[in-house]
Short mmCIF file of C-alpha atoms in Angstrom, two decimals:
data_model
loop_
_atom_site.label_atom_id
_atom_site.label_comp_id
_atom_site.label_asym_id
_atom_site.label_seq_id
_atom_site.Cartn_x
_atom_site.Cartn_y
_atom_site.Cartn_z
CA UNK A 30 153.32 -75.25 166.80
CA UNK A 31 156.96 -74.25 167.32
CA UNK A 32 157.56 -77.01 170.33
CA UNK A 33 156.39 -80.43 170.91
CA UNK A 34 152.98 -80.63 171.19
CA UNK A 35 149.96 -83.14 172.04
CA UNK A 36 147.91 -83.07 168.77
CA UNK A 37 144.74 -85.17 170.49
CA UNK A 38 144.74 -82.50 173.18
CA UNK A 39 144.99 -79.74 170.77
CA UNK A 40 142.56 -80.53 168.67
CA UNK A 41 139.82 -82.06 171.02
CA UNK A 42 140.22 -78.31 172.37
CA UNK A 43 139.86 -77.17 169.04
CA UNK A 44 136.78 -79.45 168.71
CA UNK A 45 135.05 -78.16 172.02
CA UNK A 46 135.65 -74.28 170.31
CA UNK A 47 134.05 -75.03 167.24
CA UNK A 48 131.09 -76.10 168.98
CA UNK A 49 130.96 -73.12 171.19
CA UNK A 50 131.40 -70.51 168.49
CA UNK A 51 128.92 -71.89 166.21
CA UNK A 52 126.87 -73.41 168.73
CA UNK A 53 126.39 -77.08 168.07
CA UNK A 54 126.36 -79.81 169.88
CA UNK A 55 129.09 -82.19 169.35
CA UNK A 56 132.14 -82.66 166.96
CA UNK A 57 134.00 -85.16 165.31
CA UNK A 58 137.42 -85.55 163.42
CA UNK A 59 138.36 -88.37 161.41
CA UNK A 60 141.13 -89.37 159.55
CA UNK A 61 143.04 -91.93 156.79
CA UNK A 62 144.85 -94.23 157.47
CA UNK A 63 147.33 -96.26 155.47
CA UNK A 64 145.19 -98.51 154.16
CA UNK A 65 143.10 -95.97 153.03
CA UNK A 66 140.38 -96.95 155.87
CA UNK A 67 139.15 -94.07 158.27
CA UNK A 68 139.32 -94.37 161.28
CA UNK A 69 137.87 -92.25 164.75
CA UNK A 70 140.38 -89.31 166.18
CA UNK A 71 138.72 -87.40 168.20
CA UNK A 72 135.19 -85.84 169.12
CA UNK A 73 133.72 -83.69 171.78
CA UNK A 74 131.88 -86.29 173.39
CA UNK A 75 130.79 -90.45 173.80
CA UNK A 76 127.65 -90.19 172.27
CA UNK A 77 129.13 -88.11 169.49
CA UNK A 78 131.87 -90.90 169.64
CA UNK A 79 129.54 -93.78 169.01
CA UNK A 80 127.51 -91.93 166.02
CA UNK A 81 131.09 -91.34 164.41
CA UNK A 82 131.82 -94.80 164.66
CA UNK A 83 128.86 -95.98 163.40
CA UNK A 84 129.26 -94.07 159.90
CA UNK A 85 132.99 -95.88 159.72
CA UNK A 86 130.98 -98.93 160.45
CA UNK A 87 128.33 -98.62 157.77
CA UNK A 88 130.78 -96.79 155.56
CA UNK A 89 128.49 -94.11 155.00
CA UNK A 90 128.08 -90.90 156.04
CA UNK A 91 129.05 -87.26 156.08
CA UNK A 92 132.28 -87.64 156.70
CA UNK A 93 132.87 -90.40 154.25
CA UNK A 94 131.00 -88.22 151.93
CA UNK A 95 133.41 -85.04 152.84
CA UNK A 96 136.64 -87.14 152.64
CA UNK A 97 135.88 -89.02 149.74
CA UNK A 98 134.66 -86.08 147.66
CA UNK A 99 136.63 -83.19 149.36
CA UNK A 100 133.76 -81.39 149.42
CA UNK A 101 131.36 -80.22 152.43
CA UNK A 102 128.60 -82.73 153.36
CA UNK A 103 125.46 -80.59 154.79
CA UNK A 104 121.98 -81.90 156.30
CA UNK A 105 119.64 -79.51 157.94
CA UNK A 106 117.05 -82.07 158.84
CA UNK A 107 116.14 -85.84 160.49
CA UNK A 108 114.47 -86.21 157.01
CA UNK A 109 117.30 -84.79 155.12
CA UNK A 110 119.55 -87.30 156.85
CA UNK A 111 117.27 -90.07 156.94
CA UNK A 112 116.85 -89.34 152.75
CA UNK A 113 120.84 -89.61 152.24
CA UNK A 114 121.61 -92.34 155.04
CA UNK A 115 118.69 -93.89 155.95
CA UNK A 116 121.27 -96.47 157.52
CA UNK A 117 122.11 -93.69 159.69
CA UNK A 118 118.74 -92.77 160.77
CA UNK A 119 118.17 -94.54 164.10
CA UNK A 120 122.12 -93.60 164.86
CA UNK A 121 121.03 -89.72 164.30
CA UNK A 122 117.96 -90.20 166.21
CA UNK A 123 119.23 -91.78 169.34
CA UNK A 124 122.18 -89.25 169.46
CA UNK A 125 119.02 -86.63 169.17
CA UNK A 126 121.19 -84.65 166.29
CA UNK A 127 119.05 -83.52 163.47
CA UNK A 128 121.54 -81.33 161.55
CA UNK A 129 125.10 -81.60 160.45
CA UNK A 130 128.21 -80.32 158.94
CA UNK A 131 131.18 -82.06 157.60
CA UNK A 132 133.89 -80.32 155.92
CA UNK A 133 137.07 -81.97 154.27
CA UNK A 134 140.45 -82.35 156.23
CA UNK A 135 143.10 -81.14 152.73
CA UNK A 136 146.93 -80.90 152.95
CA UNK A 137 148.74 -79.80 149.68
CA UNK A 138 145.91 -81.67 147.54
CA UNK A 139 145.38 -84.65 149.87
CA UNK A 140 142.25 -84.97 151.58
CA UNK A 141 143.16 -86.86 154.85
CA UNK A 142 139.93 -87.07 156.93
CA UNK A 143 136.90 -84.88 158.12
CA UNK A 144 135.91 -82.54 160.61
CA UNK A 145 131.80 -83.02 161.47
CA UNK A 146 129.86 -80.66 163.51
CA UNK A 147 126.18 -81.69 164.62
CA UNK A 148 123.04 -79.80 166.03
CA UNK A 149 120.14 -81.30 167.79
CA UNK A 150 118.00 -78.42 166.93
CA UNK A 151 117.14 -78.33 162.72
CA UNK A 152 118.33 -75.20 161.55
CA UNK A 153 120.56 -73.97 158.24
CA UNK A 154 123.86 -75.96 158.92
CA UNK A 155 125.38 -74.30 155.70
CA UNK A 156 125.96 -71.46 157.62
CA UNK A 157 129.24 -70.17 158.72
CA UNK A 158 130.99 -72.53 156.38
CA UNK A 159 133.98 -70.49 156.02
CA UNK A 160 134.46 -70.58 159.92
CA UNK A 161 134.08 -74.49 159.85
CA UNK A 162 136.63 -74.73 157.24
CA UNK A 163 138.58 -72.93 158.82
CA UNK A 164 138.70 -75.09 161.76
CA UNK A 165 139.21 -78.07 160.00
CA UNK A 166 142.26 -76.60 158.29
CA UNK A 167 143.40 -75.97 162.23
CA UNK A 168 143.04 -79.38 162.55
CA UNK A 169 145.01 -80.63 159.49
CA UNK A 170 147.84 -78.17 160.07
CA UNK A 171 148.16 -79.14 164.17
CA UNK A 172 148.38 -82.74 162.84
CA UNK A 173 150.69 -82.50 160.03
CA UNK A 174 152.89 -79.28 161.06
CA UNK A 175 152.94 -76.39 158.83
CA UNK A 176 156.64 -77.84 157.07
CA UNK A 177 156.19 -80.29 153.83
CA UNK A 178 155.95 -83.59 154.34
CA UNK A 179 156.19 -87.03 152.35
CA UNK A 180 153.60 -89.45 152.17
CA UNK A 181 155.45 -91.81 154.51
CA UNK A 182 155.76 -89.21 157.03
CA UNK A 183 152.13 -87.84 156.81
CA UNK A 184 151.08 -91.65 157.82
CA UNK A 185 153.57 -91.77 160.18
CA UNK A 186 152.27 -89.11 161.95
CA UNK A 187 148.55 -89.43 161.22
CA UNK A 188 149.61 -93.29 163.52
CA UNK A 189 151.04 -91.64 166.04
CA UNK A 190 148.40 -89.24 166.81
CA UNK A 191 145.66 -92.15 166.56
CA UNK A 192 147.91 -94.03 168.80
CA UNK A 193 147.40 -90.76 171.75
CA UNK A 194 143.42 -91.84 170.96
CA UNK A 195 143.37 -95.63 171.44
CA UNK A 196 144.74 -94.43 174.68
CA UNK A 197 142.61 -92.12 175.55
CA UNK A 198 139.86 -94.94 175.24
CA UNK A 199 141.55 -97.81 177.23
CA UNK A 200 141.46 -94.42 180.14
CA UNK A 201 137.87 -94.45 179.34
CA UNK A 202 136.90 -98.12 179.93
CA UNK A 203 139.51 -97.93 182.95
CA UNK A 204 137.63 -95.07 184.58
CA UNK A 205 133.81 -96.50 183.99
CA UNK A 206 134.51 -99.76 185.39
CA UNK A 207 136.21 -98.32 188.47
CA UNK A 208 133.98 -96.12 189.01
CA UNK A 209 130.39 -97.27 187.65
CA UNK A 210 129.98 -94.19 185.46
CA UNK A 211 128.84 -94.13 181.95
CA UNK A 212 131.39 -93.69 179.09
CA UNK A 213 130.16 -90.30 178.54
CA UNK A 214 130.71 -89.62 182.30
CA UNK A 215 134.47 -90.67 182.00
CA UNK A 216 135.24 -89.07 178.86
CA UNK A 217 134.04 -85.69 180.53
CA UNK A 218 135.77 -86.53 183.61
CA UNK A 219 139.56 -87.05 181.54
CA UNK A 220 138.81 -83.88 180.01
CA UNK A 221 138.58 -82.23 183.53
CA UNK A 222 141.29 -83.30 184.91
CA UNK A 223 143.40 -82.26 181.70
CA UNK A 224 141.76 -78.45 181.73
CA UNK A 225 142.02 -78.37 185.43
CA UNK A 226 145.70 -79.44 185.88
CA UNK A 227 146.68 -77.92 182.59
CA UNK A 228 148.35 -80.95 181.32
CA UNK A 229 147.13 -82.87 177.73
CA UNK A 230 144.36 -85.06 177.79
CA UNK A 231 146.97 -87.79 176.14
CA UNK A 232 148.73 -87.30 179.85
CA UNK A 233 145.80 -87.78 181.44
CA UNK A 234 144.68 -91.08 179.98
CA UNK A 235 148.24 -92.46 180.27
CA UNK A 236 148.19 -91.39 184.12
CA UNK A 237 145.09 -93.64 184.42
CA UNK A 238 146.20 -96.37 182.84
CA UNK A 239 149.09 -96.54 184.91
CA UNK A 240 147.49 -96.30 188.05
CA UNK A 241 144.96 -99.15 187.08
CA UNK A 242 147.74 -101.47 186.07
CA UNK A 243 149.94 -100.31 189.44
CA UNK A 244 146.60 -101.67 191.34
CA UNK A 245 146.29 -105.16 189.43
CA UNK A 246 149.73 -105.80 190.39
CA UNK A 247 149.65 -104.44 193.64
#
């Protein structure tokens, strides 16, 4: 936090954590944008991916529930889901998730997006909830910095950081048409090369775009 740093990187490490120490099975962030709108900025996987943008889509959801009320969203069930969002219920199905957590994203009063955790396996997702907050307050600090800001910087910096994620998916697309893997497959693949070359995942997808537009010229 004291240099320059990649905040997609950071926190789709900080994501991938989460998941490990409270052993779910995907993750999600989300955040405000200027308009107000939320949009995707990062998760732990595709299909994870998808479900997240399918609650933007239907605007409904956890995590428009956590953002809009600043409060934590909890399901432990398909039928607890399916009884709050029944929009949502084939989405949750499909992804096979049957439990969720989303806490709210706050800076200095201002609730700027979400953090959602899900489990395929119904169980007590209430549990822990200090731990989850705490990572989501990880995430709000990596993406803001720890000095005040204004509201035209916060924005600012919420774009720029959603900027590091569109490219992250035009990387995606690249890799599963080149290669005839699934989106899933490429996602996982960009975040091997990042982990095993020790470089951000931002890098990464910039790298591949690069070398897919050197080709179409070449």
């Amino acid at each position: 936090m004291v240099t320059s740093h990649d905040s997609l990187g950071i926190i789709t490490q900080l994501l991938l954590d989460a998941t490990d120490a409270l052993s779910a099975n995907g993750a999600g962030l989300v955040i405000s944008k200027k308009d107000g709108w939320l949009e995707l900025f990062a998760s732990t996987s595709h299909r994870t991916e998808q479900l997240e943008l399918f609650q933007l889509q239907a605007d409904e959801g956890p995590c428009i529930e956590a953002t809009r009320t600043g409060n934590a969203v909890v399901a432990t069930s398909l039928d607890d889901i399916t009884e709050r969002w029944p929009v949502l219920t084939s989405a949750f199905r499909s992804a096979a998730f049957t439990a969720l957590n989303a806490v709210p994203m706050r800076w200095h009063g201002q609730t700027i997006g979400a953090v959602n955790l899900f489990w395929k396996a119904s169980r007590d997702a209430g549990n822990h909830q200090a731990l989850i907050q705490a990572y989501a307050d990880m995430a709000t600090i990596i993406i803001v910095q720890s000095e005040h800001v204004t509201t035209a910087q916060l924005r600012d910096r919420t774009r720029d950081a959603l900027a590091a994620r569109h490219t992250v998916e035009q990387a995606k697309g690249v890799l599963a048409y080149r290669e005839g893997i699934s989106m899933d497959a490429a996602y996982d693949r960009l975040l091997q090369v990042a982990a095993a070359n020790a470089v951000s995942l931002s890098t990464v997808a910039a790298d591949v775009i690069e070398q897919a537009q050197g080709q179409r010229q070449g």
